[in-house]
Short mmCIF file of C-alpha atoms in Angstrom, two decimals:
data_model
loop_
_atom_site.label_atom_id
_atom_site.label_comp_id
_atom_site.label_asym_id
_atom_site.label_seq_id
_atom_site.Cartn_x
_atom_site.Cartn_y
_atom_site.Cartn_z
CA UNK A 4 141.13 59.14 77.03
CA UNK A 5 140.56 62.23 78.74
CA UNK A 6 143.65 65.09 78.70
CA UNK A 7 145.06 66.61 81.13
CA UNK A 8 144.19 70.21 79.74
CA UNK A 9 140.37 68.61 79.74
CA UNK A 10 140.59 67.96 83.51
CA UNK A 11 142.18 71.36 84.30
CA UNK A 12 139.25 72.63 82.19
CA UNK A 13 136.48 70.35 84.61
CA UNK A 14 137.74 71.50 88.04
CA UNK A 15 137.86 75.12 86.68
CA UNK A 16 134.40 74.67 85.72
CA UNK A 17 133.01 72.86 89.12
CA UNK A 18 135.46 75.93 90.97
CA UNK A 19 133.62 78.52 88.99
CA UNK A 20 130.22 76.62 89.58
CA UNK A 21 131.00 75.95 93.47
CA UNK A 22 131.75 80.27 93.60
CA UNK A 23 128.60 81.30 92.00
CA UNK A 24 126.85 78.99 94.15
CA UNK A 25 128.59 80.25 97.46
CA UNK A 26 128.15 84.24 96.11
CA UNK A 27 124.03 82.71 95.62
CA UNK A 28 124.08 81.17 99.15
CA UNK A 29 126.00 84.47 100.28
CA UNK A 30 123.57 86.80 98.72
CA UNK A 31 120.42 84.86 100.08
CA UNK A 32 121.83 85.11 103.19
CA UNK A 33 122.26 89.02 103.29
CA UNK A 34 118.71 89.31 101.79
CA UNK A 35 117.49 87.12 104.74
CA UNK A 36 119.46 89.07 107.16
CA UNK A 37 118.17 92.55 105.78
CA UNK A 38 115.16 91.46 105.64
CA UNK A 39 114.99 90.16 109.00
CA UNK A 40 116.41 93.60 110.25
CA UNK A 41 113.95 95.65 108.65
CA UNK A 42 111.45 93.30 110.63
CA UNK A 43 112.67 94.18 113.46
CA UNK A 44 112.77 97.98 112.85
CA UNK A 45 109.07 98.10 111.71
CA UNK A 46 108.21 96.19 114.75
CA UNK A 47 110.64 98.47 117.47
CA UNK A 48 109.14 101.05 115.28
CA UNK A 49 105.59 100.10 116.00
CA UNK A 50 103.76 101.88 119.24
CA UNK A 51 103.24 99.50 121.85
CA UNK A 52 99.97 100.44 123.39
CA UNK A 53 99.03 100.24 127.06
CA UNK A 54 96.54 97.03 127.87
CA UNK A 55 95.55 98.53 130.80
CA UNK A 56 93.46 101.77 130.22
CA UNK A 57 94.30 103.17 133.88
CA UNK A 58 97.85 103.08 133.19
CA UNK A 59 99.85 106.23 134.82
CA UNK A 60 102.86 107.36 134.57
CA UNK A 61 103.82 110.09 137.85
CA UNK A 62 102.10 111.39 140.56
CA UNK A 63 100.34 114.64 140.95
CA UNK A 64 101.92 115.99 143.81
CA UNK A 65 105.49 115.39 141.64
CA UNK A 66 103.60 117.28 138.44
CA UNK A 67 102.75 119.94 140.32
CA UNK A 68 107.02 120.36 141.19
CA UNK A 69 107.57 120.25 137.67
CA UNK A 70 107.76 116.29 137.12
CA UNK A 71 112.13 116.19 137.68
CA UNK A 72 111.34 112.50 139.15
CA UNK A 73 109.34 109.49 138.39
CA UNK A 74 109.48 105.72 139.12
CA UNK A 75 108.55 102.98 136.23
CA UNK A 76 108.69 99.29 137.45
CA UNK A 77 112.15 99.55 139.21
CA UNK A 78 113.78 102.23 137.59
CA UNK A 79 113.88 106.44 138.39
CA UNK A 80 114.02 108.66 135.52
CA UNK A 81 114.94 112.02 136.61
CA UNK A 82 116.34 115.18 135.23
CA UNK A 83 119.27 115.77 136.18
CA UNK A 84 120.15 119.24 138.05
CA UNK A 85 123.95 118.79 137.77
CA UNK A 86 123.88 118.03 133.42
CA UNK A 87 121.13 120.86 132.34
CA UNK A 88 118.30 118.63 133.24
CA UNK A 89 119.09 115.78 130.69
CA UNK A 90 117.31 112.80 130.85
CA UNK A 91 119.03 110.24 133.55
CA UNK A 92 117.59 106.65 135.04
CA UNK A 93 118.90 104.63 138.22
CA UNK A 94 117.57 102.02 139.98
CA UNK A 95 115.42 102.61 143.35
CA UNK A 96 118.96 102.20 145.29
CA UNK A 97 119.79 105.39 143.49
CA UNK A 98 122.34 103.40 141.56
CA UNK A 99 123.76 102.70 138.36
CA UNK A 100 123.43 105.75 136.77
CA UNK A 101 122.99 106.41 132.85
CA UNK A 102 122.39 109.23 130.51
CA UNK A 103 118.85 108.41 128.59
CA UNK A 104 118.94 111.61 126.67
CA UNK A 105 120.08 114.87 126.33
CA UNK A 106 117.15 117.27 126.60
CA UNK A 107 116.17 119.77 129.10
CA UNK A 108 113.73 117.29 130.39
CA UNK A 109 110.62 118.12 133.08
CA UNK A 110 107.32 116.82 133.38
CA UNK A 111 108.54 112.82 133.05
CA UNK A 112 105.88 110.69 133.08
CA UNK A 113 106.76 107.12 132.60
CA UNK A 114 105.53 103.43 132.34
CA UNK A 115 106.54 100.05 130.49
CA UNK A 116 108.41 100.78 127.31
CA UNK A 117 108.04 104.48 127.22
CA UNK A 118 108.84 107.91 128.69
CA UNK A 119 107.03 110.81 127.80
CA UNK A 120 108.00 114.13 128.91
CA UNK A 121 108.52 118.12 127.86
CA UNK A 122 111.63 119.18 125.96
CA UNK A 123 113.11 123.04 126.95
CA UNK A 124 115.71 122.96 125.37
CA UNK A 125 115.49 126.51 125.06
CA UNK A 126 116.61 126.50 128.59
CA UNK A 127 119.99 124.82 127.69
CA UNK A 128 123.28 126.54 127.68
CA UNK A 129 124.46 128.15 124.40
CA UNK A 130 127.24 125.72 123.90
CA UNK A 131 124.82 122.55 124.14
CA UNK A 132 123.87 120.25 121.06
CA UNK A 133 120.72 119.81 122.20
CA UNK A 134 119.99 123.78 120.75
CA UNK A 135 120.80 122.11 117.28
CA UNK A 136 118.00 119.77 117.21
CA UNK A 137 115.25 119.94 115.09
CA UNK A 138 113.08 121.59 118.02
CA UNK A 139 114.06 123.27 120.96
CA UNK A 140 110.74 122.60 122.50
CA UNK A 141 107.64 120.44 122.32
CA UNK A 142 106.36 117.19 123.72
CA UNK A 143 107.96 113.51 123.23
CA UNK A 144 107.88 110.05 123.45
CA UNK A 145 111.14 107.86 123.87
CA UNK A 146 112.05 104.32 124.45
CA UNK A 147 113.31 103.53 127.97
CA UNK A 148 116.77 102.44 126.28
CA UNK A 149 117.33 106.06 124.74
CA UNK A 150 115.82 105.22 121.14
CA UNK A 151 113.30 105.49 119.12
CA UNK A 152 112.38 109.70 119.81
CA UNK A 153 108.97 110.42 119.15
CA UNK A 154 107.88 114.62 118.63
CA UNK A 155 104.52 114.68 119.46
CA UNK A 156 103.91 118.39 120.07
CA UNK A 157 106.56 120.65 118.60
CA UNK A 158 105.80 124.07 120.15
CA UNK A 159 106.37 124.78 123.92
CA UNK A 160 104.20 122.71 126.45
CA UNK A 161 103.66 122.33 129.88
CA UNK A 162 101.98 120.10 132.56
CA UNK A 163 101.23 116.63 131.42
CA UNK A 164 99.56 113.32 132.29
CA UNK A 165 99.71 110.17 131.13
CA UNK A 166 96.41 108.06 131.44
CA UNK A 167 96.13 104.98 129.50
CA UNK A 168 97.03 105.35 126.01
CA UNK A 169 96.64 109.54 126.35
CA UNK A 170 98.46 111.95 127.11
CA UNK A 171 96.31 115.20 128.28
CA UNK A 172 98.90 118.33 128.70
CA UNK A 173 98.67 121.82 128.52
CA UNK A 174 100.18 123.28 124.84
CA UNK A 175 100.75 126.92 123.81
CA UNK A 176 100.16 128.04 120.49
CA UNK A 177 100.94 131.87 119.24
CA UNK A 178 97.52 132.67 117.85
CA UNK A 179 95.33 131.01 121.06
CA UNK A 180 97.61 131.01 124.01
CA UNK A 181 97.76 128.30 126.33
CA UNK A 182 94.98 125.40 126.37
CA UNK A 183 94.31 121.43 127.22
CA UNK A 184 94.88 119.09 124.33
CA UNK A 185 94.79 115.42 125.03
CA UNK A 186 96.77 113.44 122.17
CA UNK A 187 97.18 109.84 121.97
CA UNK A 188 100.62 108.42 122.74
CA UNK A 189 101.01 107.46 118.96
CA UNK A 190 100.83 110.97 118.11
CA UNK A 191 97.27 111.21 116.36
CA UNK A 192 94.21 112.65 117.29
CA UNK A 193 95.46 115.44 118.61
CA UNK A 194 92.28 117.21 120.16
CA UNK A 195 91.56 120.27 122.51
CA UNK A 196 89.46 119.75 125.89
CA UNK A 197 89.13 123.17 127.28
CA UNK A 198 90.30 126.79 125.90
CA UNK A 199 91.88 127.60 129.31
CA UNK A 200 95.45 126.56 130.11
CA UNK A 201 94.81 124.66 133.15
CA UNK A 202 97.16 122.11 134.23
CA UNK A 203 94.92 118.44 134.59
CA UNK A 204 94.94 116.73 138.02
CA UNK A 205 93.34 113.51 136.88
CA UNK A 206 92.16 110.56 139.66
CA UNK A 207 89.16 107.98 138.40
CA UNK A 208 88.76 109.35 134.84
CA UNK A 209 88.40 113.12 135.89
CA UNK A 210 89.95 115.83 135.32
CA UNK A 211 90.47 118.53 137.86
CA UNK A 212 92.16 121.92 137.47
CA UNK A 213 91.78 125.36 138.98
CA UNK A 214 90.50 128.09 136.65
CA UNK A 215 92.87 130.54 135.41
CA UNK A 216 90.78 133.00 133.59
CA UNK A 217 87.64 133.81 134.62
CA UNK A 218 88.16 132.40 137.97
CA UNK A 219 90.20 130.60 140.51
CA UNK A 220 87.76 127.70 141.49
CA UNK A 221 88.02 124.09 141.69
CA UNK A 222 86.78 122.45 138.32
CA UNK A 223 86.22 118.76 136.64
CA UNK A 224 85.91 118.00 133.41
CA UNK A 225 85.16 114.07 131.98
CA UNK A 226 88.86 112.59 130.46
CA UNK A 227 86.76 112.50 127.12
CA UNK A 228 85.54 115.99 127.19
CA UNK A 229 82.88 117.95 127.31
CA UNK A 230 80.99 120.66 129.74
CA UNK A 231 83.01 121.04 132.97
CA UNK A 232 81.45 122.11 136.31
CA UNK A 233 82.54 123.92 139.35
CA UNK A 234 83.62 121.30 142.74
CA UNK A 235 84.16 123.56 144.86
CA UNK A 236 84.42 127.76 145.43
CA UNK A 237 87.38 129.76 146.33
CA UNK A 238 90.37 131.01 145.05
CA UNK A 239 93.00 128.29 144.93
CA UNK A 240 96.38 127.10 143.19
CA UNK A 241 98.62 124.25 143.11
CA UNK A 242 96.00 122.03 142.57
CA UNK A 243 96.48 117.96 143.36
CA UNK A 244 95.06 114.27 144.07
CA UNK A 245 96.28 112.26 146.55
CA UNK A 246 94.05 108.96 148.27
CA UNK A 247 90.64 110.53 147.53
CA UNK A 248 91.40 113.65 148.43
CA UNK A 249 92.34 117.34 146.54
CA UNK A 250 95.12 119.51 147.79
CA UNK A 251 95.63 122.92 146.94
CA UNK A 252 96.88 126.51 148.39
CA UNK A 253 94.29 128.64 149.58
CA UNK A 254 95.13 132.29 148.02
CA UNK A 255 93.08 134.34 150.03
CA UNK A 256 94.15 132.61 153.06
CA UNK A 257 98.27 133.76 152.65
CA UNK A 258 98.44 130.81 150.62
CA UNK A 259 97.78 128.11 153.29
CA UNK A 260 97.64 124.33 152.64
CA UNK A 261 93.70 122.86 151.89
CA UNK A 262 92.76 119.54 151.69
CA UNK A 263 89.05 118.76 150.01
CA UNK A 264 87.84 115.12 151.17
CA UNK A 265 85.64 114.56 147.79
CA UNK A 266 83.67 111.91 149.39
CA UNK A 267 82.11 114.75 151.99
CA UNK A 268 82.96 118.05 150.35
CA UNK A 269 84.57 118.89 153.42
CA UNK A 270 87.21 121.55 153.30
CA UNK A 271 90.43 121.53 155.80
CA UNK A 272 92.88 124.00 156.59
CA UNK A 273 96.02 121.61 157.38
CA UNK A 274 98.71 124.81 158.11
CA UNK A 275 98.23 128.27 159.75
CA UNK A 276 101.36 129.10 157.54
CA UNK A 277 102.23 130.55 154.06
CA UNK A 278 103.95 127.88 152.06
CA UNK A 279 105.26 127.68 148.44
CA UNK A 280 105.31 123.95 147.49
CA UNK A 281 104.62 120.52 148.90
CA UNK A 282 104.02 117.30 148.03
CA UNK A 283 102.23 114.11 150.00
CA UNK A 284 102.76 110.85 150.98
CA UNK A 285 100.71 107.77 148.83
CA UNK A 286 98.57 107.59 151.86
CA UNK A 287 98.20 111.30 152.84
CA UNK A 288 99.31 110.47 155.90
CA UNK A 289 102.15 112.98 155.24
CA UNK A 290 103.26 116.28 153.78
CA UNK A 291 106.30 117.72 153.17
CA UNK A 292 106.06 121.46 152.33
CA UNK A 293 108.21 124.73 151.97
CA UNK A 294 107.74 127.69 154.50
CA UNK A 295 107.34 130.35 152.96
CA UNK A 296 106.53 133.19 155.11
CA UNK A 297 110.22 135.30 155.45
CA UNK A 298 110.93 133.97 159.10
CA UNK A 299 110.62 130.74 159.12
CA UNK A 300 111.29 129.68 156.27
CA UNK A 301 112.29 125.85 155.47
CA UNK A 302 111.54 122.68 154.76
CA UNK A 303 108.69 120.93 157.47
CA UNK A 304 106.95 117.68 157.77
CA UNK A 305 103.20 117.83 158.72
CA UNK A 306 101.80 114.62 160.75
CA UNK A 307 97.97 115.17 159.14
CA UNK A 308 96.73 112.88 161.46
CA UNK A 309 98.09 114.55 164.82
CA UNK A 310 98.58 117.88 163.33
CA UNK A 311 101.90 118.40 164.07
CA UNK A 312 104.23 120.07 162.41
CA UNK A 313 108.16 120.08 162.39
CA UNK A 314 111.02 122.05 160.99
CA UNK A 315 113.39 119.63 159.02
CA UNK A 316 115.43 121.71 157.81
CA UNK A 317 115.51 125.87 157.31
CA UNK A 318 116.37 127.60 154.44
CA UNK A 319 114.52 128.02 150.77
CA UNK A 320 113.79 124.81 148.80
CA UNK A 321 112.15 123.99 145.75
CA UNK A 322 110.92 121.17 143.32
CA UNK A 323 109.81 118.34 145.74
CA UNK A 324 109.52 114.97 144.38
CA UNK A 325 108.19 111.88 146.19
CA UNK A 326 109.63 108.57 145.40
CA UNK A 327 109.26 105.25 147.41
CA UNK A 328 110.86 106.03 150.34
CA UNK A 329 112.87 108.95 148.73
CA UNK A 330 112.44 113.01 148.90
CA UNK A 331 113.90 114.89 146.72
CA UNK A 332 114.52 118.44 145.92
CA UNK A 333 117.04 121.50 145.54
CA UNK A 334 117.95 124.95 147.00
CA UNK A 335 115.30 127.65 145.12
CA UNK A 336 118.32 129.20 143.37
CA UNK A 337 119.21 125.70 142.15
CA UNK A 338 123.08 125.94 143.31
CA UNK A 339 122.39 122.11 145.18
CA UNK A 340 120.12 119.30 145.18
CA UNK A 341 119.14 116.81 148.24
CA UNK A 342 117.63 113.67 148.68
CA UNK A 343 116.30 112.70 152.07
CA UNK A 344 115.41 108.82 153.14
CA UNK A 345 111.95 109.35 154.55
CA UNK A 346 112.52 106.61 156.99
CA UNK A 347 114.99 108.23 159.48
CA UNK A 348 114.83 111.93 158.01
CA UNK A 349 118.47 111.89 157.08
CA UNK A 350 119.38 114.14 154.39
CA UNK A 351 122.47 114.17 151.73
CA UNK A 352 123.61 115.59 149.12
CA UNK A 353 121.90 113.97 145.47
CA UNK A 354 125.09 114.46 143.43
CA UNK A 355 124.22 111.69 140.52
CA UNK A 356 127.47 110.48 138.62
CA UNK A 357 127.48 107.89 135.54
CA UNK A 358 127.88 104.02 136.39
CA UNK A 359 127.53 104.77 139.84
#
């Protein structure tokens, strides 16, 4: 006959058994779970290359403004002139606004998971966290959702370009000055192309740039390396590639507007006017540039088929940036920024505000 005090003692065991095998099932659980997390991390971790080797991520013409604006599938990253040029995204409606980072952000190039782009945050105001991070300069990779920053460079750089899974970009170092490094977006192989500090135009696995040391000619140079060679004579700046064709200043010409056709070597003076930035339509059909002569100065579209050209708006402008149907840019002393619908040439104020 069993007691009482012996069944008390048989559901106290099965309780005790039936807890250590819910803490067991508990416990396997959280292993699962951490382990399943630190999956994840390795593989968000993880660089996700490019399949497609011609993969870009702005234009030249934007580059040569300083890269504030560039367009990846249906999103605009841009920094933003109103919060100390922190990273920003919208959609192509110029809506829905968000903060991707805050870093004094130019030379964005993006495309599929990542944005690459040059931190200066040496440029930020003295109250800013950004001046606490571990470098005030350099150049990064980030995730399109704000994680996962990457330093790739950590002293100051300039002009870059993503092609493929590169990045070519111009980097300073104290001892040898300013040169072109190409670096793989991974942040390995790190290697230098050419001694001078030219800023890369590259169009069909070329690189062109305009001497800045021994001379002010047009140059290319293979995307792998090796001996460049002269394309054409002169004394240029503002170097870009738009449909076949290389656009550039003309310096000894009060900084006129050139186009070279590289099919025919053919040269072409498109204004009869000093100017001090511009940028082109996809088709280069179109250019927007800045006056810069003291009279007439403004903002002008040139019709590079017809030759005309017309005043849009007067006054002194900076940093234009071509997207979709969209120009952008701000007054030179950077008190406003504008955005102009290239359809009907209506401009407005680009004031960008959070969750807009």
């Amino acid at each position: 006959m069993i007691t009482s005090s012996e069944n008390r003692g048989n559901r106290m065991n099965q309780s005790k058994e039936q807890h250590r095998l819910r803490n067991r099932i508990i416990l396997a659980l959280i292993i699962l779970a951490l382990i399943g997390c630190f999956g994840f991390l390795r593989w968000n971790a993880r660089v996700h290359f490019y399949k497609d080797e011609g993969t870009t991520g702005n234009t030249s013409t934007n580059l040569l403004n300083g890269g504030f604006f560039a367009k990846s599938g249906d999103t605009i990253y841009f920094a933003n002139p109103y919060d100390q040029n922190s990273l920003y995204s919208m959609d192509t409606g110029l809506k829905h606004v968000k903060k991707v980072y805050n870093d004094y952000t130019s030379y964005i190039n993006a495309a599929g998971d990542y944005v690459f782009y040059t931190r200066r945050n040496d440029k930020k105001g003295a109250d800013s966290k950004a001046l606490f991070s571990f470098s005030t300069t350099g150049l990064y990779r980030i995730n399109t959702n704000g994680q996962g920053l990457k330093q790739l460079y950590n002293d100051p750089s300039q002009s870059l370009n993503l092609l493929g899974n590169h990045i070519y970009y111009q980097r300073y170092d104290q001892k040898e000055g300013l040169q072109l490094f190409r670096i793989g977006i991974d942040g390995k192989k790190d290697t230098m192309l050419l001694k001078e500090g030219a800023a890369p135009v590259i169009a069909n696995n070329i690189i062109y740039y305009i001497g800045v040391d021994s001379d002010h000619n047009i140059h290319k140079l293979s995307v792998s390396g090796g001996s460049p060679s002269v394309v054409y004579e002169g004394n240029f700046t503002g170097l870009s590639y738009v449909n076949g064709a290389l656009y550039c200043m003309d310096m000894d010409n009060d900084y006129t507007l050139c186009r070279l056709d590289l099919s025919t070597q053919e040269m072409t003076h498109l204004t009869q006017v000093r100017i001090a930035t511009y940028n082109v339509s996809s088709d280069g059909a179109t250019v927007y540039y800045q006056v810069d002569n003291g009279k007439d100065n403004g903002l002008y579209v040139l019709d590079t088929n017809s030759g005309v050209q017309t005043e849009l708006r007067s006054g002194n402008y900076n940093y234009y940036h071509i997207i979709d149907n969209y120009l952008f840019f701000e007054e030179f002393d950077g008190s406003a920024a504008y955005v102009m619908n290239l359809s009907n040439e209506q401009i407005e104020d680009f004031h960008p505000k959070k969750g807009k």
